mmCIF file of C-alpha atoms and ligand atoms in Angstrom:
data_model
loop_
_atom_site.group_PDB
_atom_site.id
_atom_site.type_symbol
_atom_site.label_atom_id
_atom_site.label_comp_id
_atom_site.label_asym_id
_atom_site.label_seq_id
_atom_site.Cartn_x
_atom_site.Cartn_y
_atom_site.Cartn_z
ATOM 1 C CA UNK W 1 156.534 41.701 176.114
ATOM 2 C CA UNK W 2 158.682 41.649 172.980
ATOM 3 C CA UNK W 3 156.983 41.175 169.603
ATOM 4 C CA UNK W 4 158.651 40.816 166.195
ATOM 5 C CA UNK W 5 156.974 43.589 164.186
ATOM 6 C CA UNK W 6 157.145 43.993 160.395
ATOM 7 C CA UNK W 7 158.785 47.306 159.488
ATOM 8 C CA UNK W 8 159.361 46.877 155.784
ATOM 9 C CA UNK W 9 158.998 44.554 152.828
ATOM 10 C CA UNK W 10 160.781 44.037 149.507
ATOM 11 C CA UNK W 11 160.596 41.795 146.491
ATOM 12 C CA UNK W 12 162.375 40.764 143.335
ATOM 13 C CA UNK W 13 161.149 38.954 140.236
ATOM 14 C CA UNK W 14 163.463 38.129 137.336
ATOM 15 C CA UNK W 15 162.684 39.877 134.050
ATOM 16 C CA UNK W 16 162.167 36.738 131.999
ATOM 17 C CA UNK W 17 158.505 35.676 131.926
ATOM 18 C CA UNK W 18 157.643 32.145 130.780
ATOM 19 C CA UNK W 19 154.002 31.599 129.812
ATOM 20 C CA UNK W 20 152.015 28.372 129.636
ATOM 21 C CA UNK W 21 152.028 28.800 125.862
ATOM 22 C CA UNK W 22 155.839 28.670 125.952
ATOM 23 C CA UNK W 23 155.588 25.164 127.492
ATOM 24 C CA UNK W 24 153.095 24.090 124.808
ATOM 25 C CA UNK W 25 155.950 24.406 122.281
ATOM 26 C CA UNK W 26 158.156 21.785 123.967
ATOM 27 C CA UNK W 27 155.831 19.573 126.031
ATOM 28 C CA UNK W 28 152.637 17.545 125.659
ATOM 29 C CA UNK W 29 150.693 20.063 127.743
ATOM 30 C CA UNK W 30 148.247 22.928 127.279
ATOM 31 C CA UNK W 31 147.535 26.332 128.722
ATOM 32 C CA UNK W 32 144.058 25.045 129.532
ATOM 33 C CA UNK W 33 145.359 22.039 131.560
ATOM 34 C CA UNK W 34 147.836 24.160 133.502
ATOM 35 C CA UNK W 35 145.300 26.909 134.281
ATOM 36 C CA UNK W 36 142.492 24.604 135.353
ATOM 37 C CA UNK W 37 144.638 22.191 137.414
ATOM 38 C CA UNK W 38 146.922 24.769 139.045
ATOM 39 C CA UNK W 39 145.716 28.338 138.425
ATOM 40 C CA UNK W 40 149.116 29.220 136.945
ATOM 41 C CA UNK W 41 149.312 31.404 133.810
ATOM 42 C CA UNK W 42 152.971 32.439 133.871
ATOM 43 C CA UNK W 43 156.110 32.359 136.001
ATOM 44 C CA UNK W 44 159.472 34.187 136.063
ATOM 45 C CA UNK W 45 162.777 32.404 135.388
ATOM 46 C CA UNK W 46 166.188 33.766 136.369
ATOM 47 C CA UNK W 47 168.482 34.743 133.520
ATOM 48 C CA UNK W 48 171.808 32.990 132.948
ATOM 49 C CA UNK W 49 174.134 33.842 135.786
ATOM 50 C CA UNK W 50 171.392 35.338 137.973
ATOM 51 C CA UNK W 51 171.808 33.703 141.371
ATOM 52 C CA UNK W 52 169.609 33.200 144.409
ATOM 53 C CA UNK W 53 171.778 35.667 146.354
ATOM 54 C CA UNK W 54 171.352 38.360 143.657
ATOM 55 C CA UNK W 55 167.571 38.148 143.961
ATOM 56 C CA UNK W 56 167.739 37.976 147.766
ATOM 57 C CA UNK W 57 169.922 41.114 147.912
ATOM 58 C CA UNK W 58 167.492 43.064 145.685
ATOM 59 C CA UNK W 59 164.507 42.080 147.839
ATOM 60 C CA UNK W 60 166.464 42.802 151.035
ATOM 61 C CA UNK W 61 167.536 46.260 149.810
ATOM 62 C CA UNK W 62 163.922 47.214 149.149
ATOM 63 C CA UNK W 63 162.846 45.908 152.573
ATOM 64 C CA UNK W 64 165.616 47.945 154.229
ATOM 65 C CA UNK W 65 164.689 51.046 152.260
ATOM 66 C CA UNK W 66 160.975 50.816 153.109
ATOM 67 C CA UNK W 67 161.890 50.312 156.786
ATOM 68 C CA UNK W 68 163.980 53.467 156.908
ATOM 69 C CA UNK W 69 166.850 51.702 158.679
ATOM 70 C CA UNK W 70 170.431 51.166 157.541
ATOM 71 C CA UNK W 71 172.052 47.740 156.983
ATOM 72 C CA UNK W 72 174.120 48.191 160.122
ATOM 73 C CA UNK W 73 170.936 48.518 162.193
ATOM 74 C CA UNK W 74 170.252 44.868 161.308
ATOM 75 C CA UNK W 75 171.843 42.081 163.312
ATOM 76 C CA UNK W 76 170.216 38.936 161.922
ATOM 77 C CA UNK W 77 169.522 37.456 158.490
ATOM 78 C CA UNK W 78 167.489 34.277 158.162
ATOM 79 C CA UNK W 79 167.327 33.200 154.529
ATOM 80 C CA UNK W 80 165.022 30.390 153.445
ATOM 81 C CA UNK W 81 166.137 28.617 150.291
ATOM 82 C CA UNK W 82 166.494 25.149 148.794
ATOM 83 C CA UNK W 83 168.478 26.529 145.868
ATOM 84 C CA UNK W 84 171.530 28.147 147.506
ATOM 85 C CA UNK W 85 174.344 29.659 145.443
ATOM 86 C CA UNK W 86 176.780 27.091 146.823
ATOM 87 C CA UNK W 87 176.617 24.083 149.137
ATOM 88 C CA UNK W 88 178.443 26.282 151.590
ATOM 89 C CA UNK W 89 178.906 28.970 152.820
ATOM 90 C CA UNK W 90 175.288 29.931 153.334
ATOM 91 C CA UNK W 91 173.594 32.279 150.892
ATOM 92 C CA UNK W 92 172.643 34.368 153.932
ATOM 93 C CA UNK W 93 176.298 35.219 154.630
ATOM 94 C CA UNK W 94 176.730 36.290 151.019
ATOM 95 C CA UNK W 95 173.699 38.588 151.345
ATOM 96 C CA UNK W 96 175.150 39.930 154.609
ATOM 97 C CA UNK W 97 178.405 40.858 152.838
ATOM 98 C CA UNK W 98 176.640 42.332 149.788
ATOM 99 C CA UNK W 99 174.545 44.554 152.033
ATOM 100 C CA UNK W 100 177.697 45.794 153.746
ATOM 101 C CA UNK W 101 176.611 44.445 157.125
ATOM 102 C CA UNK W 102 179.554 43.737 159.394
ATOM 103 C CA UNK W 103 177.725 42.770 162.567
ATOM 104 C CA UNK W 104 175.252 40.210 163.806
ATOM 105 C CA UNK W 105 174.783 36.754 162.276
ATOM 106 C CA UNK W 106 173.246 35.168 159.204
ATOM 107 C CA UNK W 107 172.168 31.650 158.302
ATOM 108 C CA UNK W 108 170.092 29.665 155.806
ATOM 109 C CA UNK W 109 167.029 27.572 156.528
ATOM 110 C CA UNK W 110 166.091 24.678 154.288
ATOM 111 C CA UNK W 111 162.453 23.675 154.622
ATOM 112 C CA UNK W 112 161.613 23.852 150.910
ATOM 113 C CA UNK W 113 158.215 25.499 150.291
ATOM 114 C CA UNK W 114 157.603 25.870 154.042
ATOM 115 C CA UNK W 115 160.925 27.720 154.325
ATOM 116 C CA UNK W 116 159.538 31.209 154.841
ATOM 117 C CA UNK W 117 157.225 30.074 157.640
ATOM 118 C CA UNK W 118 160.154 28.271 159.304
ATOM 119 C CA UNK W 119 162.327 31.380 158.831
ATOM 120 C CA UNK W 120 159.713 33.690 160.370
ATOM 121 C CA UNK W 121 159.210 31.327 163.311
ATOM 122 C CA UNK W 122 162.964 31.094 163.951
ATOM 123 C CA UNK W 123 163.575 34.828 163.571
ATOM 124 C CA UNK W 124 160.644 35.475 165.906
ATOM 125 C CA UNK W 125 162.142 33.133 168.510
ATOM 126 C CA UNK W 126 165.539 34.863 168.295
ATOM 127 C CA UNK W 127 164.066 38.375 168.468
ATOM 128 C CA UNK W 128 161.757 37.618 171.374
ATOM 129 C CA UNK W 129 164.658 35.930 173.199
ATOM 130 C CA UNK W 130 166.614 39.199 172.728
ATOM 131 C CA UNK W 131 169.309 37.468 170.691
ATOM 132 C CA UNK W 132 168.875 40.128 167.991
ATOM 133 C CA UNK W 133 167.019 43.416 167.501
ATOM 134 C CA UNK W 134 166.321 43.574 163.775
ATOM 135 C CA UNK W 135 166.068 40.660 161.389
ATOM 136 C CA UNK W 136 165.839 40.371 157.649
ATOM 137 C CA UNK W 137 163.758 37.322 156.843
ATOM 138 C CA UNK W 138 164.194 36.363 153.209
ATOM 139 C CA UNK W 139 162.769 33.695 150.922
ATOM 140 C CA UNK W 140 164.721 33.358 147.673
ATOM 141 C CA UNK W 141 164.738 30.612 145.057
ATOM 142 C CA UNK W 142 166.007 29.694 141.602
ATOM 143 C CA UNK W 143 163.901 26.552 141.190
ATOM 144 C CA UNK W 144 164.273 26.791 137.394
ATOM 145 C CA UNK W 145 167.734 25.243 137.871
ATOM 146 C CA UNK W 146 166.344 22.066 139.444
ATOM 147 C CA UNK W 147 163.484 21.501 136.996
ATOM 148 C CA UNK W 148 163.536 18.560 134.619
ATOM 149 C CA UNK W 149 162.164 20.359 131.557
ATOM 150 C CA UNK W 150 161.006 17.001 130.110
ATOM 151 C CA UNK W 151 158.790 16.249 133.142
ATOM 152 C CA UNK W 152 155.477 17.982 132.420
ATOM 153 C CA UNK W 153 154.092 17.098 135.839
ATOM 154 C CA UNK W 154 156.621 19.322 137.649
ATOM 155 C CA UNK W 155 158.362 21.811 135.325
ATOM 156 C CA UNK W 156 155.220 23.837 134.636
ATOM 157 C CA UNK W 157 154.633 24.447 138.347
ATOM 158 C CA UNK W 158 157.618 26.419 139.590
ATOM 159 C CA UNK W 159 159.149 29.867 139.182
ATOM 160 C CA UNK W 160 161.984 32.019 140.536
ATOM 161 C CA UNK W 161 161.936 35.097 142.768
ATOM 162 C CA UNK W 162 162.646 36.544 146.185
ATOM 163 C CA UNK W 163 160.850 38.392 148.948
ATOM 164 C CA UNK W 164 162.028 39.849 152.237
ATOM 165 C CA UNK W 165 160.549 41.361 155.370
ATOM 166 C CA UNK W 166 162.350 43.371 158.014
ATOM 167 C CA UNK W 167 161.298 42.439 161.544
ATOM 168 C CA UNK W 168 162.051 44.564 164.585
ATOM 169 C CA UNK W 169 161.841 43.540 168.240
ATOM 170 C CA UNK W 170 159.433 46.005 169.881
ATOM 171 C CA UNK W 171 158.010 46.245 173.391
ATOM 172 C CA UNK W 172 154.263 45.618 173.264
ATOM 173 C CA UNK W 173 151.500 45.248 175.810
ATOM 174 C CA UNK W 174 151.153 41.512 175.172
ATOM 175 C CA UNK W 175 147.515 41.742 174.113
ATOM 176 C CA UNK W 176 145.543 40.982 171.002
ATOM 177 C CA UNK W 177 145.969 44.514 169.658
ATOM 178 C CA UNK W 178 149.761 44.069 169.452
ATOM 179 C CA UNK W 179 151.357 44.329 166.052
ATOM 180 C CA UNK W 180 153.834 41.644 165.076
ATOM 181 C CA UNK W 181 153.997 37.868 165.073
ATOM 182 C CA UNK W 182 151.297 36.538 167.406
ATOM 183 C CA UNK W 183 151.903 32.801 167.068
ATOM 184 C CA UNK W 184 153.651 30.162 164.995
ATOM 185 C CA UNK W 185 153.113 26.489 164.426
ATOM 186 C CA UNK W 186 155.795 24.502 162.575
ATOM 187 C CA UNK W 187 155.843 20.773 161.875
ATOM 188 C CA UNK W 188 157.586 18.101 159.841
ATOM 189 C CA UNK W 189 157.119 14.404 159.169
ATOM 190 C CA UNK W 190 160.086 12.738 157.458
ATOM 191 C CA UNK W 191 158.125 9.567 156.733
ATOM 192 C CA UNK W 192 156.690 11.413 153.719
ATOM 193 C CA UNK W 193 159.995 12.641 152.290
ATOM 194 C CA UNK W 194 159.683 10.378 149.201
ATOM 195 C CA UNK W 195 156.583 12.316 148.038
ATOM 196 C CA UNK W 196 158.557 15.425 147.056
ATOM 197 C CA UNK W 197 162.324 15.452 146.711
ATOM 198 C CA UNK W 198 165.285 16.251 144.501
ATOM 199 C CA UNK W 199 167.001 13.181 143.008
ATOM 200 C CA UNK W 200 170.514 14.451 143.663
ATOM 201 C CA UNK W 201 172.726 15.840 146.393
ATOM 202 C CA UNK W 202 176.298 16.246 147.564
ATOM 203 C CA UNK W 203 176.572 13.025 149.549
ATOM 204 C CA UNK W 204 174.516 10.878 147.169
ATOM 205 C CA UNK W 205 175.038 11.690 143.483
ATOM 206 C CA UNK W 206 177.367 14.722 143.697
ATOM 207 C CA UNK W 207 174.883 16.526 141.419
ATOM 208 C CA UNK W 208 172.165 18.972 142.315
ATOM 209 C CA UNK W 209 169.439 16.743 140.799
ATOM 210 C CA UNK W 210 165.882 17.455 139.677
ATOM 211 C CA UNK W 211 162.532 17.771 141.460
ATOM 212 C CA UNK W 212 160.391 14.631 141.676
ATOM 213 C CA UNK W 213 156.880 14.776 143.094
ATOM 214 C CA UNK W 214 153.833 12.656 143.720
ATOM 215 C CA UNK W 215 151.444 15.554 143.064
ATOM 216 C CA UNK W 216 148.104 14.008 144.068
ATOM 217 C CA UNK W 217 149.504 12.695 147.395
ATOM 218 C CA UNK W 218 151.071 16.065 148.207
ATOM 219 C CA UNK W 219 147.754 17.696 147.349
ATOM 220 C CA UNK W 220 145.920 15.461 149.827
ATOM 221 C CA UNK W 221 148.420 16.130 152.655
ATOM 222 C CA UNK W 222 148.483 19.846 151.838
ATOM 223 C CA UNK W 223 144.824 20.668 152.369
ATOM 224 C CA UNK W 224 144.574 18.638 155.563
ATOM 225 C CA UNK W 225 147.818 19.849 157.140
ATOM 226 C CA UNK W 226 147.541 23.505 156.129
ATOM 227 C CA UNK W 227 144.030 23.801 157.531
ATOM 228 C CA UNK W 228 145.002 21.998 160.732
ATOM 229 C CA UNK W 229 148.136 24.072 161.366
ATOM 230 C CA UNK W 230 146.379 27.370 160.581
ATOM 231 C CA UNK W 231 143.626 26.481 163.040
ATOM 232 C CA UNK W 232 146.324 25.708 165.613
ATOM 233 C CA UNK W 233 148.138 29.032 165.013
ATOM 234 C CA UNK W 234 144.840 30.901 165.354
ATOM 235 C CA UNK W 235 144.019 29.071 168.568
ATOM 236 C CA UNK W 236 147.475 29.817 170.023
ATOM 237 C CA UNK W 237 146.964 33.518 169.222
ATOM 238 C CA UNK W 238 143.424 33.543 170.650
ATOM 239 C CA UNK W 239 141.908 34.330 167.246
ATOM 240 C CA UNK W 240 138.717 33.096 165.639
ATOM 241 C CA UNK W 241 138.200 32.935 161.892
ATOM 242 C CA UNK W 242 136.221 36.200 162.045
ATOM 243 C CA UNK W 243 139.253 38.043 163.486
ATOM 244 C CA UNK W 244 141.345 37.146 160.442
ATOM 245 C CA UNK W 245 141.453 39.810 157.720
ATOM 246 C CA UNK W 246 143.579 37.981 155.171
ATOM 247 C CA UNK W 247 144.986 34.546 154.424
ATOM 248 C CA UNK W 248 148.299 34.894 152.594
ATOM 249 C CA UNK W 249 149.211 31.285 151.784
ATOM 250 C CA UNK W 250 152.076 29.575 150.016
ATOM 251 C CA UNK W 251 151.271 29.703 146.318
ATOM 252 C CA UNK W 252 151.484 26.166 144.935
ATOM 253 C CA UNK W 253 148.069 25.502 143.474
ATOM 254 C CA UNK W 254 144.886 27.578 143.414
ATOM 255 C CA UNK W 255 142.813 24.468 144.151
ATOM 256 C CA UNK W 256 144.845 23.759 147.307
ATOM 257 C CA UNK W 257 144.485 27.386 148.411
ATOM 258 C CA UNK W 258 140.719 27.413 147.894
ATOM 259 C CA UNK W 259 140.185 24.001 149.514
ATOM 260 C CA UNK W 260 142.234 25.075 152.564
ATOM 261 C CA UNK W 261 140.354 28.357 152.858
ATOM 262 C CA UNK W 262 137.048 26.501 152.605
ATOM 263 C CA UNK W 263 138.011 24.199 155.481
ATOM 264 C CA UNK W 264 138.977 27.226 157.554
ATOM 265 C CA UNK W 265 135.787 29.076 156.613
ATOM 266 C CA UNK W 266 137.519 32.020 154.868
ATOM 267 C CA UNK W 267 135.639 33.581 151.933
ATOM 268 C CA UNK W 268 137.540 34.101 148.650
ATOM 269 C CA UNK W 269 137.820 37.871 149.174
ATOM 270 C CA UNK W 270 140.044 37.230 152.223
ATOM 271 C CA UNK W 271 142.566 35.169 150.237
ATOM 272 C CA UNK W 272 145.627 36.587 148.507
ATOM 273 C CA UNK W 273 146.673 34.715 145.368
ATOM 274 C CA UNK W 274 149.663 35.350 143.139
ATOM 275 C CA UNK W 275 150.102 31.805 141.829
ATOM 276 C CA UNK W 276 148.650 32.905 138.458
ATOM 277 C CA UNK W 277 151.521 35.393 137.921
ATOM 278 C CA UNK W 278 154.435 33.773 139.796
ATOM 279 C CA UNK W 279 153.801 30.014 139.791
ATOM 280 C CA UNK W 280 155.207 28.231 142.820
ATOM 281 C CA UNK W 281 158.324 30.122 143.945
ATOM 282 C CA UNK W 282 158.794 27.849 146.981
ATOM 283 C CA UNK W 283 160.199 29.789 149.969
ATOM 284 C CA UNK W 284 159.734 33.102 148.121
ATOM 285 C CA UNK W 285 156.017 32.742 147.494
ATOM 286 C CA UNK W 286 154.647 34.082 150.803
ATOM 287 C CA UNK W 287 156.774 37.268 150.975
ATOM 288 C CA UNK W 288 156.034 37.888 147.286
ATOM 289 C CA UNK W 289 152.305 37.513 148.003
ATOM 290 C CA UNK W 290 152.552 39.797 151.064
ATOM 291 C CA UNK W 291 154.321 42.374 148.915
ATOM 292 C CA UNK W 292 151.650 42.140 146.238
ATOM 293 C CA UNK W 293 148.854 42.397 148.802
ATOM 294 C CA UNK W 294 150.382 45.499 150.386
ATOM 295 C CA UNK W 295 151.055 47.142 147.041
ATOM 296 C CA UNK W 296 147.474 46.755 145.825
ATOM 297 C CA UNK W 297 146.115 48.075 149.152
ATOM 298 C CA UNK W 298 144.541 44.832 150.376
ATOM 299 C CA UNK W 299 147.076 44.420 153.195
ATOM 300 C CA UNK W 300 147.134 47.357 155.606
ATOM 301 C CA UNK W 301 148.776 48.087 158.936
ATOM 302 C CA UNK W 302 146.857 46.599 161.848
ATOM 303 C CA UNK W 303 145.281 43.761 159.880
ATOM 304 C CA UNK W 304 145.415 40.155 161.071
ATOM 305 C CA UNK W 305 147.084 37.782 158.616
ATOM 306 C CA UNK W 306 147.314 33.996 158.572
ATOM 307 C CA UNK W 307 150.056 32.509 156.389
ATOM 308 C CA UNK W 308 150.535 28.807 155.806
ATOM 309 C CA UNK W 309 152.821 26.609 153.709
ATOM 310 C CA UNK W 310 153.779 22.992 153.046
ATOM 311 C CA UNK W 311 156.830 21.581 151.310
ATOM 312 C CA UNK W 312 159.120 18.608 150.821
ATOM 313 C CA UNK W 313 159.997 16.686 153.957
ATOM 314 C CA UNK W 314 157.147 16.982 154.550
ATOM 315 C CA UNK W 315 157.518 20.312 156.315
ATOM 316 C CA UNK W 316 154.605 22.614 157.024
ATOM 317 C CA UNK W 317 153.429 25.397 159.274
ATOM 318 C CA UNK W 318 151.450 28.558 159.856
ATOM 319 C CA UNK W 319 151.993 32.023 161.283
ATOM 320 C CA UNK W 320 149.464 34.461 162.719
ATOM 321 C CA UNK W 321 150.530 38.088 162.748
ATOM 322 C CA UNK W 322 149.175 41.586 162.983
ATOM 323 C CA UNK W 323 150.671 43.559 160.057
HETATM 324 O O1 UT7 A 401 154.823 23.602 147.004
HETATM 325 C C1 UT7 A 401 155.142 22.294 147.350
HETATM 326 C C2 UT7 A 401 153.972 21.458 147.413
HETATM 327 N N1 UT7 A 401 153.530 21.049 146.094
HETATM 328 C C3 UT7 A 401 152.267 21.100 145.820
HETATM 329 O O2 UT7 A 401 151.505 21.598 146.614
HETATM 330 C C4 UT7 A 401 151.746 20.465 144.559
HETATM 331 C C5 UT7 A 401 150.565 19.582 144.911
HETATM 332 N N2 UT7 A 401 149.978 18.902 143.778
HETATM 333 C C6 UT7 A 401 149.362 19.528 142.771
HETATM 334 O O3 UT7 A 401 149.337 20.741 142.715
HETATM 335 C C7 UT7 A 401 148.657 18.700 141.734
HETATM 336 O O4 UT7 A 401 148.645 17.356 142.152
HETATM 337 C C8 UT7 A 401 149.309 18.800 140.334
HETATM 338 C C9 UT7 A 401 149.038 20.146 139.718
HETATM 339 C C10 UT7 A 401 150.793 18.569 140.422
HETATM 340 C C11 UT7 A 401 148.698 17.753 139.398
HETATM 341 O O5 UT7 A 401 147.307 17.925 139.328
HETATM 342 P P1 UT7 A 401 146.337 16.673 139.509
HETATM 343 O O6 UT7 A 401 144.975 17.143 139.318
HETATM 344 O O7 UT7 A 401 146.675 16.039 140.839
HETATM 345 O O8 UT7 A 401 146.735 15.753 138.281
HETATM 346 P P2 UT7 A 401 147.386 14.294 138.246
HETATM 347 O O9 UT7 A 401 148.813 14.327 138.703
HETATM 348 O O10 UT7 A 401 146.439 13.326 138.896
HETATM 349 O O11 UT7 A 401 147.377 14.042 136.691
HETATM 350 C C12 UT7 A 401 146.171 13.945 135.923
HETATM 351 C C13 UT7 A 401 146.527 13.705 134.492
HETATM 352 C C14 UT7 A 401 147.521 12.566 134.302
HETATM 353 O O12 UT7 A 401 147.165 11.883 133.115
HETATM 354 P P3 UT7 A 401 146.380 10.463 133.198
HETATM 355 O O13 UT7 A 401 147.296 9.570 133.970
HETATM 356 O O14 UT7 A 401 145.108 10.773 133.942
HETATM 357 O O15 UT7 A 401 146.188 10.112 131.777
HETATM 358 C C15 UT7 A 401 148.842 13.263 134.072
HETATM 359 O O16 UT7 A 401 149.749 12.525 133.310
HETATM 360 O O17 UT7 A 401 147.151 14.865 133.929
HETATM 361 C C16 UT7 A 401 148.381 14.494 133.318
HETATM 362 N N3 UT7 A 401 149.322 15.617 133.414
HETATM 363 C C17 UT7 A 401 149.362 16.610 132.502
HETATM 364 N N4 UT7 A 401 148.653 16.836 131.398
HETATM 365 C C18 UT7 A 401 148.915 17.950 130.705
HETATM 366 C C19 UT7 A 401 150.242 15.869 134.373
HETATM 367 N N5 UT7 A 401 150.893 17.008 134.116
HETATM 368 C C20 UT7 A 401 150.351 17.493 132.967
HETATM 369 C C21 UT7 A 401 150.601 18.644 132.194
HETATM 370 N N6 UT7 A 401 149.867 18.839 131.084
HETATM 371 N N7 UT7 A 401 151.539 19.565 132.534
#
């Protein structure tokens, strides 16, 4: 059977680092509050003129390089973002052109913080259906542009960045030892869309708007839904919690990550966290965490990984894969 196997990974973080202490200068907040409630110590913000596509291209180039393929060996780009360069065309087509790719197809996915899970699930479906052979799956965001810097309950949470993985369709035996994506579970429930949204848009205000969030309600949904969908992805892949080597979750809040892991029965040493360094980079957070985990030697070929994420919509989901 065909599996979508990870061949390479890349990342990009803007140079500008904003610390919690920087927010103390302009807001009624403290480093202590931010650290204890979220686990965040700092985040990166894009510089003036630095666009989502610029970050996506940098991450994609590194993923291509580490894969040892050339851009024209790639025939699919799925780019998850809620902060595209323009309303249209898609940021994915811009990345395609910047990489010098003149074949295949490219499109954006908008599932907010669950975007990378949605993108992986969709790329996996296209690769296993033989619609493409190699896919760049990218999460890239400039959330700093949609933050209301006077709203202390949201602006301290988010950061900018991009991550990318290169997936290749490979023939595998179809067993549990296969590398690649083993299962996916994606969900949404639009009844909860008022809990996390942007108060602008083309057909409403003709502005891009700012993030608004009911944090405690999102927190409650997050732990329940992330644990449930991860358990479902594991079940679909025939895995028990003991088979899982690492949980690489969306990085929104350390307390959410730990509470989810506790429900799933994963000890802290199996959890990858980057929220302290990156904040919540929405669709970019999982590939950035995968990159970090691989770089520091915690994520190695052959290991079983569970990733999960939840975002505005609500949208949520989980992926089980063998790295
Ligand atoms: O990635 C997409 C999904 N998003 C998430 O997963 C985020 C989920 N939610 C959360 O992470 C948490 O709910 C937050 C970090 C956003 C908030 O933490 P919390 O423990 O739920 O705090 P809270 O909203 O209940 O606020 C507690 C208090 C409030 O003051 P009062 O009403 O108790 O006097 C807030 O006004 O903390 C206050 N507060 C702050 N204080 C200092 C809110 N933001 C801040 C701040 N600094 N930045």
